[in-house]
Coordinates of C-alpha atoms and ligand atoms in Angstrom, one line a residue:
M1 CA 22.1 -14.9 -49.7
A2 CA 22.0 -11.2 -48.9
F3 CA 18.2 -11.6 -48.5
K4 CA 18.7 -14.4 -45.9
A5 CA 21.2 -12.3 -44.0
L6 CA 18.8 -9.4 -44.0
N7 CA 16.1 -11.7 -42.6
I8 CA 18.3 -12.8 -39.7
Q9 CA 19.2 -9.3 -38.9
R10 CA 15.5 -8.3 -38.9
R11 CA 14.7 -11.2 -36.7
D12 CA 17.5 -10.3 -34.3
F13 CA 16.3 -6.7 -34.3
L14 CA 12.8 -7.7 -33.5
K15 CA 14.1 -9.9 -30.6
M16 CA 16.1 -6.9 -29.3
G17 CA 13.0 -4.8 -29.6
S18 CA 11.0 -7.3 -27.4
V19 CA 13.7 -7.3 -24.8
A20 CA 13.7 -3.5 -24.7
I21 CA 9.9 -3.3 -24.4
A22 CA 10.0 -5.9 -21.6
S23 CA 12.7 -3.9 -19.8
I24 CA 10.6 -0.7 -20.0
A25 CA 7.6 -2.5 -18.7
V26 CA 9.5 -3.9 -15.7
G27 CA 10.9 -0.5 -15.0
A28 CA 7.5 1.1 -15.1
V29 CA 6.1 -1.5 -12.7
A30 CA 9.0 -1.1 -10.3
G31 CA 8.6 2.7 -10.4
K32 CA 4.9 2.4 -9.7
S33 CA 5.4 0.3 -6.6
A34 CA 8.2 2.5 -5.3
Q35 CA 5.9 5.5 -5.8
A36 CA 3.0 3.8 -3.9
A37 CA 5.0 3.4 -0.7
A38 CA 3.9 6.4 1.4
P39 CA 5.6 7.1 4.8
R40 CA 4.1 5.4 7.8
L41 CA 1.9 7.5 10.1
D42 CA 3.7 8.6 13.3
E43 CA 1.6 7.8 16.4
K44 CA 2.9 11.2 17.7
D45 CA 1.3 13.1 14.8
P46 CA -1.2 15.5 16.3
T47 CA -4.2 14.1 14.3
A48 CA -3.2 10.6 15.2
Q49 CA -3.0 11.5 18.9
A50 CA -6.4 13.3 18.7
L51 CA -8.0 10.2 17.2
G52 CA -6.2 7.8 19.5
Y53 CA -4.4 6.0 16.7
K54 CA -2.1 3.2 17.6
H55 CA -0.2 0.9 15.3
D56 CA -1.3 -2.0 17.6
A57 CA -5.0 -1.8 18.3
S58 CA -4.5 -3.6 21.6
Q59 CA -2.6 -0.5 22.8
V60 CA -5.5 1.9 22.4
D61 CA -6.3 3.9 25.5
K62 CA -9.6 2.2 26.3
A63 CA -10.5 4.8 29.0
K64 CA -10.2 7.7 26.5
F65 CA -11.7 5.7 23.6
P66 CA -14.4 3.4 25.1
K67 CA -15.9 2.8 21.6
Y68 CA -12.9 0.6 20.8
K69 CA -13.9 -3.1 20.7
P70 CA -11.3 -5.9 20.6
G71 CA -11.0 -7.3 17.1
E72 CA -11.5 -3.9 15.5
A73 CA -8.5 -2.9 13.4
C74 CA -7.6 -0.9 10.2
A75 CA -7.6 -4.2 8.2
N76 CA -11.4 -4.5 8.8
C77 CA -12.2 -0.8 8.6
T78 CA -14.2 0.6 5.7
L79 CA -11.6 3.4 5.3
Y80 CA -8.6 1.1 4.9
Q81 CA -7.4 1.6 1.3
A82 CA -5.4 -1.7 0.9
K83 CA -6.2 -5.4 0.9
P84 CA -6.9 -6.6 4.5
T85 CA -3.8 -8.9 4.1
D86 CA -1.5 -5.9 3.3
P87 CA 0.4 -5.0 6.5
W88 CA 0.2 -1.3 5.8
G89 CA -2.0 0.8 3.7
P90 CA -3.4 4.3 3.0
C91 CA -6.3 5.8 5.0
P92 CA -8.0 9.0 3.9
I93 CA -8.2 10.2 7.5
F94 CA -4.3 10.4 7.4
A95 CA -3.8 11.5 3.8
G96 CA -0.3 10.8 2.4
K97 CA 0.5 8.3 5.2
E98 CA 0.1 4.6 5.6
V99 CA -1.5 3.0 8.7
S100 CA -0.9 -0.4 10.1
A101 CA -3.4 -3.2 9.3
K102 CA -3.3 -4.0 13.0
G103 CA -3.8 -0.3 14.0
W104 CA -7.0 1.5 15.1
C105 CA -8.2 5.1 15.5
S106 CA -11.6 6.5 16.7
A107 CA -12.7 7.2 13.1
Y108 CA -13.0 3.4 12.7
V109 CA -16.0 2.2 10.7
K110 CA -16.6 -1.5 10.5
K111 CA -16.4 -2.9 7.0
G112 CA -19.9 -4.0 6.0
Ligands
SF4_20 FE1 -7.5 2.6 10.6 FE2 -10.0 3.1 9.9 FE3 -8.8 4.7 11.7 FE4 -8.1 4.7 9.1 S1 -10.1 5.3 9.9 S2 -6.7 4.7 10.9 S3 -8.3 2.6 8.6 S4 -9.3 2.6 12.0

């Protein structure tokens, strides 16, 4: 009898352990995604202005940056460090900031 009771306690303890491990795993994933969200690049940032960066590529100053071609955007630039379907992502040109997938700057390199 005592053995059976001990077995149940052990089983319950193992279940509790699994729940605790699952909670820790969920917490770790949530923490990671919160950590990954870098601030968005400000169009008024001096480097952004120097490179003609715009969140909306259609707003690029075509007179100042004639190399811009319609259809070019961060989402299809080699330097975009996120999936093309992600609305914002990191770019090494603007370290520590996220750029818009619909954005563009004069450092654009078409993804091959
Ligand atoms: Fe966008 Fe490419 Fe310019 Fe980075 S280098 S801001 S990904 S166009």
